[in-house]
Amino acid sequence: MSKVLVIGAFGQLGSELTLALRNIHGTDNVIAADIRKPQGPLSDGPFEQLDVLNGKELGRIVNVHNIQQIYHLAAILSAKGESNPKFAWQLNMDSLINVLELAREKQLEKIYWPSSIAVFGPNTPKQNTPQNTVMDPNTIYGISKLAGERWCEYYFEKYGVDVRSLRYPGLIGYKAKPGGGTTDYAVDIFYKAIEKGNYECFLRPNTYLPMMYMDDAIRATIEIMEADHASIKVRSSYNVGALSFSPEEIALEIKKHLGDFSIHYAPDFRQEIADSWPDSIDDSQARTDWNWQPDYGLKKMTETILAGLGELLNA
Ligand code: AKB
């Protein structure tokens, strides 16, 4: 069994992905690393406290645990990044370069690094955005993800580092909250619908964005990492799609279950970010190369989240 390190293990994606990886590789073989201390089900396995900017400490952890695979998830997201662009750039880029360098030096088996639909910008075609197209991101997060994609491909081409990546749409789960993203409204709306019966949305009602339910995101991540080396033809990052909806549409879907739910709109600076991103994604290359297939549409996702979150909040 390979020893795996998950950096950013207590984030929205990391907390679910770490548990899924522990089911596959065994709890003791998956080391959770985060700047925060572990809580809940993740406290059961091995943990290292890590500031991703500390390359020396990262090297120590890789040596001590004999790590062969790294999932590097730590990042500052689109909305938060705008409040301190220089720090967002430093954290997102320097941490990736630390990981890629370590992978090259120690000839690690595989690296996973997430990119995002934020790599696209206002001049990118909005509908069914292709894998290869105009990319002119205008958030520091998007700029760092686009540069990161180029670094990943560079390390693959020049040094043979087996790095794999997905351009995630907005990820929607209920077990851990996201922080600092533009698509976060689509998680928050479920919490507020159950807790308060109403939601103030920071985007306009007709703002379409590509989204994905967390179970699909975890499966996509594991599938690309388990795919044959030769089938991974894109070494920057793959478009992956699942569903696309607007705040108005998800509010209507929630209202089918919670009849009194109401939403009102108070767009803020995040509207401009959302307007620069695609409405929907063409992920045909991921479907062809490693058989990507989403499972959750809006109806199934809404039913699943309302049931699961209801139980969680009651407990
Ligand atoms: C964000 O909204 O910043 C992220 C993303 C789309 O990468 N969820």
Tab-separated table of C-alpha atoms and ligand atoms in Angstrom:
chain	number	residue	atom	x	y	z
A	1	MET	CA	0.000	0.000	0.000
A	2	SER	CA	1.253	3.494	-0.889
A	3	LYS	CA	1.637	6.032	1.899
A	4	VAL	CA	-0.412	9.123	1.160
A	5	LEU	CA	-0.202	12.704	2.484
A	6	VAL	CA	-3.245	14.998	2.248
A	7	ILE	CA	-2.339	18.671	2.666
A	8	GLY	CA	-5.324	20.829	3.621
A	9	ALA	CA	-7.024	17.750	5.059
A	10	PHE	CA	-9.574	19.650	7.157
A	11	GLY	CA	-10.940	21.846	4.395
A	12	GLN	CA	-14.266	21.350	2.605
A	13	LEU	CA	-12.869	18.811	0.126
A	14	GLY	CA	-10.030	17.458	2.279
A	15	SER	CA	-12.189	16.333	5.167
A	16	GLU	CA	-14.261	14.045	2.923
A	17	LEU	CA	-11.427	13.010	0.600
A	18	THR	CA	-9.147	12.016	3.502
A	19	LEU	CA	-11.814	9.641	4.853
A	20	ALA	CA	-12.395	8.174	1.369
A	21	LEU	CA	-8.634	7.646	0.909
A	22	ARG	CA	-8.387	6.011	4.350
A	23	ASN	CA	-11.068	3.542	3.245
A	24	ILE	CA	-8.982	2.651	0.197
A	25	HIS	CA	-5.401	2.727	1.550
A	26	GLY	CA	-6.051	2.008	5.250
A	27	THR	CA	-6.246	4.629	8.004
A	28	ASP	CA	-2.587	4.378	9.015
A	29	ASN	CA	-1.405	4.884	5.437
A	30	VAL	CA	-3.127	8.264	4.948
A	31	ILE	CA	-1.528	11.132	6.875
A	32	ALA	CA	-3.732	14.203	7.295
A	33	ALA	CA	-1.856	17.514	7.334
A	34	ASP	CA	-3.357	20.901	8.031
A	35	ILE	CA	-2.536	24.169	9.754
A	36	ARG	CA	-5.553	23.487	12.008
A	37	LYS	CA	-5.832	20.751	14.653
A	38	PRO	CA	-7.926	17.658	13.798
A	39	GLN	CA	-11.556	17.306	14.892
A	40	GLY	CA	-14.340	14.733	14.497
A	41	PRO	CA	-13.808	11.524	12.502
A	42	LEU	CA	-10.418	12.689	11.191
A	43	SER	CA	-8.876	12.630	14.665
A	44	ASP	CA	-8.767	8.827	14.436
A	45	GLY	CA	-5.836	8.664	12.009
A	46	PRO	CA	-2.278	9.986	11.721
A	47	PHE	CA	-1.908	13.780	11.668
A	48	GLU	CA	0.830	16.369	11.134
A	49	GLN	CA	0.367	20.078	11.745
A	50	LEU	CA	1.798	21.882	8.714
A	51	ASP	CA	2.054	25.386	7.331
A	52	VAL	CA	2.292	24.629	3.588
A	53	LEU	CA	4.742	27.466	3.088
A	54	ASN	CA	7.274	25.625	5.246
A	55	GLY	CA	9.022	23.508	2.602
A	56	LYS	CA	11.544	22.082	5.104
A	57	GLU	CA	8.797	20.784	7.388
A	58	LEU	CA	6.986	19.314	4.375
A	59	GLY	CA	10.200	17.482	3.432
A	60	ARG	CA	10.530	16.151	6.984
A	61	ILE	CA	6.953	14.810	6.951
A	62	VAL	CA	7.490	13.110	3.584
A	63	ASN	CA	10.698	11.446	4.868
A	64	VAL	CA	9.407	10.407	8.272
A	65	HIS	CA	6.254	8.773	6.891
A	66	ASN	CA	7.864	7.508	3.683
A	67	ILE	CA	5.171	9.264	1.630
A	68	GLN	CA	4.702	8.205	-2.013
A	69	GLN	CA	1.605	10.205	-2.992
A	70	ILE	CA	0.586	13.776	-2.107
A	71	TYR	CA	-2.836	15.390	-2.475
A	72	HIS	CA	-2.128	19.111	-2.137
A	73	LEU	CA	-5.501	20.790	-1.480
A	74	ALA	CA	-4.550	23.860	0.566
A	75	ALA	CA	-5.370	27.150	-1.189
A	76	ILE	CA	-6.920	30.581	-0.732
A	77	LEU	CA	-10.112	30.720	-2.821
A	78	SER	CA	-11.502	33.356	-5.186
A	79	ALA	CA	-13.366	35.793	-2.918
A	80	LYS	CA	-10.929	35.691	0.016
A	81	GLY	CA	-7.939	36.000	-2.324
A	82	GLU	CA	-9.108	39.436	-3.434
A	83	SER	CA	-8.644	40.882	0.064
A	84	ASN	CA	-4.902	40.067	0.091
A	85	PRO	CA	-3.790	39.215	-3.466
A	86	LYS	CA	-0.049	39.067	-2.726
A	87	PHE	CA	-0.518	36.592	0.097
A	88	ALA	CA	-2.977	34.486	-1.954
A	89	TRP	CA	-0.418	34.333	-4.771
A	90	GLN	CA	2.383	33.416	-2.348
A	91	LEU	CA	0.386	30.708	-0.593
A	92	ASN	CA	-1.123	29.163	-3.723
A	93	MET	CA	2.074	29.207	-5.815
A	94	ASP	CA	4.900	28.631	-3.335
A	95	SER	CA	3.131	25.678	-1.746
A	96	LEU	CA	2.588	24.025	-5.150
A	97	ILE	CA	6.212	24.564	-6.160
A	98	ASN	CA	7.360	23.067	-2.821
A	99	VAL	CA	5.276	19.965	-3.535
A	100	LEU	CA	6.398	19.612	-7.174
A	101	GLU	CA	10.062	20.044	-6.224
A	102	LEU	CA	9.769	17.395	-3.534
A	103	ALA	CA	8.068	15.051	-6.012
A	104	ARG	CA	10.939	15.535	-8.462
A	105	GLU	CA	13.716	15.140	-5.872
A	106	LYS	CA	12.237	12.092	-4.164
A	107	GLN	CA	10.671	10.616	-7.320
A	108	LEU	CA	7.272	10.337	-5.647
A	109	GLU	CA	4.692	8.077	-7.306
A	110	LYS	CA	1.879	10.600	-7.896
A	111	ILE	CA	0.723	14.108	-7.037
A	112	TYR	CA	-2.835	15.456	-7.064
A	113	TRP	CA	-3.428	19.205	-7.231
A	114	PRO	CA	-6.830	20.798	-7.821
A	115	SER	CA	-7.383	23.549	-10.363
A	116	SER	CA	-10.705	25.345	-10.853
A	117	ILE	CA	-13.148	26.874	-13.325
A	118	ALA	CA	-11.598	30.129	-12.028
A	119	VAL	CA	-8.861	29.666	-14.663
A	120	PHE	CA	-11.395	30.997	-17.186
A	121	GLY	CA	-12.208	34.680	-17.578
A	122	PRO	CA	-14.540	37.222	-19.167
A	123	ASN	CA	-13.431	36.426	-22.748
A	124	THR	CA	-13.783	32.654	-22.392
A	125	PRO	CA	-16.829	31.150	-24.186
A	126	LYS	CA	-19.449	30.831	-21.435
A	127	GLN	CA	-21.562	27.887	-22.607
A	128	ASN	CA	-19.964	24.435	-22.649
A	129	THR	CA	-16.559	25.980	-22.089
A	130	PRO	CA	-14.032	23.804	-23.975
A	131	GLN	CA	-10.954	22.131	-22.504
A	132	ASN	CA	-8.671	24.361	-24.573
A	133	THR	CA	-9.852	27.927	-25.049
A	134	VAL	CA	-9.214	31.583	-24.164
A	135	MET	CA	-8.096	31.839	-20.525
A	136	ASP	CA	-7.910	35.332	-19.061
A	137	PRO	CA	-8.765	34.961	-15.355
A	138	ASN	CA	-9.211	38.231	-13.479
A	139	THR	CA	-9.064	37.037	-9.858
A	140	ILE	CA	-5.754	36.362	-8.139
A	141	TYR	CA	-7.049	32.865	-7.323
A	142	GLY	CA	-7.782	32.178	-11.013
A	143	ILE	CA	-4.407	33.593	-12.062
A	144	SER	CA	-2.641	31.368	-9.510
A	145	LYS	CA	-4.599	28.295	-10.674
A	146	LEU	CA	-3.757	28.981	-14.338
A	147	ALA	CA	-0.064	29.478	-13.487
A	148	GLY	CA	-0.229	26.318	-11.325
A	149	GLU	CA	-1.563	24.327	-14.282
A	150	ARG	CA	1.438	25.457	-16.330
A	151	TRP	CA	3.826	24.435	-13.499
A	152	CYS	CA	2.193	20.998	-13.313
A	153	GLU	CA	2.531	20.389	-17.038
A	154	TYR	CA	6.120	21.685	-16.921
A	155	TYR	CA	7.115	19.261	-14.152
A	156	PHE	CA	5.485	16.399	-16.050
A	157	GLU	CA	7.175	17.269	-19.365
A	158	LYS	CA	10.628	18.148	-18.004
A	159	TYR	CA	10.984	15.803	-15.040
A	160	GLY	CA	8.360	13.100	-15.511
A	161	VAL	CA	6.493	14.027	-12.295
A	162	ASP	CA	3.150	12.176	-12.463
A	163	VAL	CA	0.916	15.074	-11.489
A	164	ARG	CA	-2.839	14.905	-12.120
A	165	SER	CA	-5.426	17.641	-11.800
A	166	LEU	CA	-9.100	18.566	-12.190
A	167	ARG	CA	-10.655	21.964	-12.790
A	168	TYR	CA	-13.337	21.722	-10.117
A	169	PRO	CA	-16.587	23.595	-10.531
A	170	GLY	CA	-18.251	24.888	-7.322
A	171	LEU	CA	-18.208	21.948	-4.876
A	172	ILE	CA	-21.382	21.394	-2.875
A	173	GLY	CA	-21.333	19.243	0.232
A	174	TYR	CA	-22.842	19.600	3.671
A	175	LYS	CA	-20.386	17.796	5.934
A	176	ALA	CA	-17.795	20.597	5.966
A	177	LYS	CA	-18.341	24.217	5.015
A	178	PRO	CA	-16.286	25.921	2.299
A	179	GLY	CA	-14.510	29.186	3.052
A	180	GLY	CA	-13.801	32.201	0.892
A	181	GLY	CA	-15.220	31.031	-2.464
A	182	THR	CA	-17.719	32.590	-4.884
A	183	THR	CA	-19.699	29.371	-5.284
A	184	ASP	CA	-20.085	29.029	-1.473
A	185	TYR	CA	-23.643	30.392	-1.667
A	186	ALA	CA	-24.776	27.003	-2.986
A	187	VAL	CA	-23.716	25.372	0.308
A	188	ASP	CA	-24.827	28.179	2.605
A	189	ILE	CA	-28.311	28.235	1.107
A	190	PHE	CA	-28.981	24.714	2.474
A	191	TYR	CA	-27.838	25.605	6.010
A	192	LYS	CA	-29.944	28.787	6.055
A	193	ALA	CA	-32.978	27.051	4.496
A	194	ILE	CA	-33.024	24.480	7.311
A	195	GLU	CA	-31.933	26.767	10.169
A	196	LYS	CA	-33.827	29.982	9.324
A	197	GLY	CA	-36.162	29.334	6.379
A	198	ASN	CA	-34.686	32.198	4.354
A	199	TYR	CA	-31.453	33.146	2.626
A	200	GLU	CA	-29.825	36.362	1.473
A	201	CYS	CA	-27.882	35.551	-1.681
A	202	PHE	CA	-24.804	37.539	-2.722
A	203	LEU	CA	-25.359	36.714	-6.423
A	204	ARG	CA	-28.180	37.769	-8.771
A	205	PRO	CA	-31.016	35.235	-9.304
A	206	ASN	CA	-30.037	34.357	-12.900
A	207	THR	CA	-26.286	33.759	-12.336
A	208	TYR	CA	-25.498	30.322	-13.794
A	209	LEU	CA	-22.362	28.544	-12.579
A	210	PRO	CA	-20.991	25.013	-13.058
A	211	MET	CA	-21.332	22.988	-9.840
A	212	MET	CA	-20.697	19.458	-8.549
A	213	TYR	CA	-21.973	17.452	-5.585
A	214	MET	CA	-19.184	16.406	-3.221
A	215	ASP	CA	-19.604	12.641	-3.774
A	216	ASP	CA	-19.037	13.168	-7.504
A	217	ALA	CA	-15.980	15.333	-6.764
A	218	ILE	CA	-14.461	12.679	-4.477
A	219	ARG	CA	-15.121	9.951	-7.051
A	220	ALA	CA	-13.656	12.053	-9.895
A	221	THR	CA	-10.516	12.690	-7.811
A	222	ILE	CA	-10.043	9.032	-6.962
A	223	GLU	CA	-10.790	7.909	-10.529
A	224	ILE	CA	-8.247	10.243	-12.141
A	225	MET	CA	-5.629	9.160	-9.567
A	226	GLU	CA	-6.331	5.471	-10.193
A	227	ALA	CA	-6.431	5.769	-14.010
A	228	ASP	CA	-3.576	4.260	-16.079
A	229	HIS	CA	-0.669	6.620	-16.573
A	230	ALA	CA	-1.090	6.443	-20.357
A	231	SER	CA	-4.767	7.402	-20.284
A	232	ILE	CA	-4.019	10.782	-18.672
A	233	LYS	CA	-3.484	12.884	-21.786
A	234	VAL	CA	-3.955	16.299	-20.136
A	235	ARG	CA	-1.195	17.226	-17.712
A	236	SER	CA	-2.339	20.774	-17.008
A	237	SER	CA	-5.851	20.067	-15.658
A	238	TYR	CA	-9.067	18.420	-16.898
A	239	ASN	CA	-12.432	20.155	-17.261
A	240	VAL	CA	-14.977	18.169	-15.232
A	241	GLY	CA	-18.665	18.983	-15.338
A	242	ALA	CA	-21.701	17.747	-13.462
A	243	LEU	CA	-24.540	20.251	-13.213
A	244	SER	CA	-25.167	23.950	-13.754
A	245	PHE	CA	-27.820	26.092	-12.058
A	246	SER	CA	-28.644	29.614	-10.891
A	247	PRO	CA	-29.587	30.774	-7.348
A	248	GLU	CA	-33.196	31.087	-8.528
A	249	GLU	CA	-33.250	27.464	-9.715
A	250	ILE	CA	-31.724	25.950	-6.596
A	251	ALA	CA	-34.085	28.025	-4.414
A	252	LEU	CA	-37.055	26.607	-6.354
A	253	GLU	CA	-35.736	23.064	-5.920
A	254	ILE	CA	-35.335	23.606	-2.144
A	255	LYS	CA	-38.847	25.073	-1.968
A	256	LYS	CA	-40.239	21.764	-3.289
A	257	HIS	CA	-39.144	20.264	0.054
A	258	LEU	CA	-39.372	23.281	2.389
A	259	GLY	CA	-42.482	25.118	1.192
A	260	ASP	CA	-41.935	28.245	3.346
A	261	PHE	CA	-38.380	28.838	2.194
A	262	SER	CA	-37.697	32.290	0.768
A	263	ILE	CA	-34.668	33.909	-0.849
A	264	HIS	CA	-33.759	37.503	-1.520
A	265	TYR	CA	-30.833	38.957	-3.379
A	266	ALA	CA	-28.126	41.432	-2.355
A	267	PRO	CA	-25.334	41.059	-4.943
A	268	ASP	CA	-21.850	42.150	-3.786
A	269	PHE	CA	-18.310	42.074	-5.242
A	270	ARG	CA	-18.624	38.322	-5.825
A	271	GLN	CA	-21.134	38.977	-8.641
A	272	GLU	CA	-18.344	40.294	-10.853
A	273	ILE	CA	-16.268	37.181	-10.167
A	274	ALA	CA	-19.201	34.884	-10.983
A	275	ASP	CA	-19.912	36.862	-14.176
A	276	SER	CA	-16.365	36.195	-15.390
A	277	TRP	CA	-16.724	32.398	-15.052
A	278	PRO	CA	-18.396	29.860	-17.365
A	279	ASP	CA	-22.092	28.938	-17.144
A	280	SER	CA	-21.384	25.315	-18.050
A	281	ILE	CA	-18.407	23.087	-18.882
A	282	ASP	CA	-17.529	20.739	-21.760
A	283	ASP	CA	-15.830	17.790	-20.077
A	284	SER	CA	-15.760	15.435	-23.071
A	285	GLN	CA	-11.996	14.923	-22.840
A	286	ALA	CA	-12.275	13.620	-19.241
A	287	ARG	CA	-15.149	11.364	-20.357
A	288	THR	CA	-13.058	9.977	-23.224
A	289	ASP	CA	-9.687	9.650	-21.472
A	290	TRP	CA	-10.663	8.127	-18.108
A	291	ASN	CA	-14.420	7.570	-18.412
A	292	TRP	CA	-15.629	10.452	-16.252
A	293	GLN	CA	-19.385	10.325	-15.633
A	294	PRO	CA	-21.214	12.457	-13.039
A	295	ASP	CA	-23.983	10.898	-11.001
A	296	TYR	CA	-25.787	13.774	-9.227
A	297	GLY	CA	-28.183	16.227	-10.888
A	298	LEU	CA	-29.977	19.089	-9.106
A	299	LYS	CA	-32.930	16.998	-7.887
A	300	LYS	CA	-30.875	14.128	-6.451
A	301	MET	CA	-28.320	16.474	-4.900
A	302	THR	CA	-30.986	18.622	-3.212
A	303	GLU	CA	-32.789	15.583	-1.777
A	304	THR	CA	-29.522	14.103	-0.501
A	305	ILE	CA	-28.276	17.315	1.122
A	306	LEU	CA	-31.574	18.220	2.777
A	307	ALA	CA	-31.876	14.730	4.271
A	308	GLY	CA	-28.230	14.496	5.400
A	309	LEU	CA	-27.920	18.049	6.686
A	310	GLY	CA	-31.245	17.841	8.497
A	311	GLU	CA	-29.949	14.817	10.380
A	312	LEU	CA	-26.593	16.430	11.087
A	313	LEU	CA	-28.103	19.629	12.471
A	314	ASN	CA	-30.580	17.661	14.618
A	315	ALA	CA	-27.754	15.615	16.093
B	1	AKB	C1	-14.465	29.408	-5.532
B	1	AKB	O1	-15.654	29.774	-5.614
B	1	AKB	O2	-13.506	30.184	-5.389
B	1	AKB	C2	-14.164	27.929	-5.641
B	1	AKB	C3	-13.846	27.518	-7.044
B	1	AKB	C4	-14.868	27.566	-8.094
B	1	AKB	O3	-12.745	27.129	-7.301
B	1	AKB	N1	-15.266	27.167	-5.160
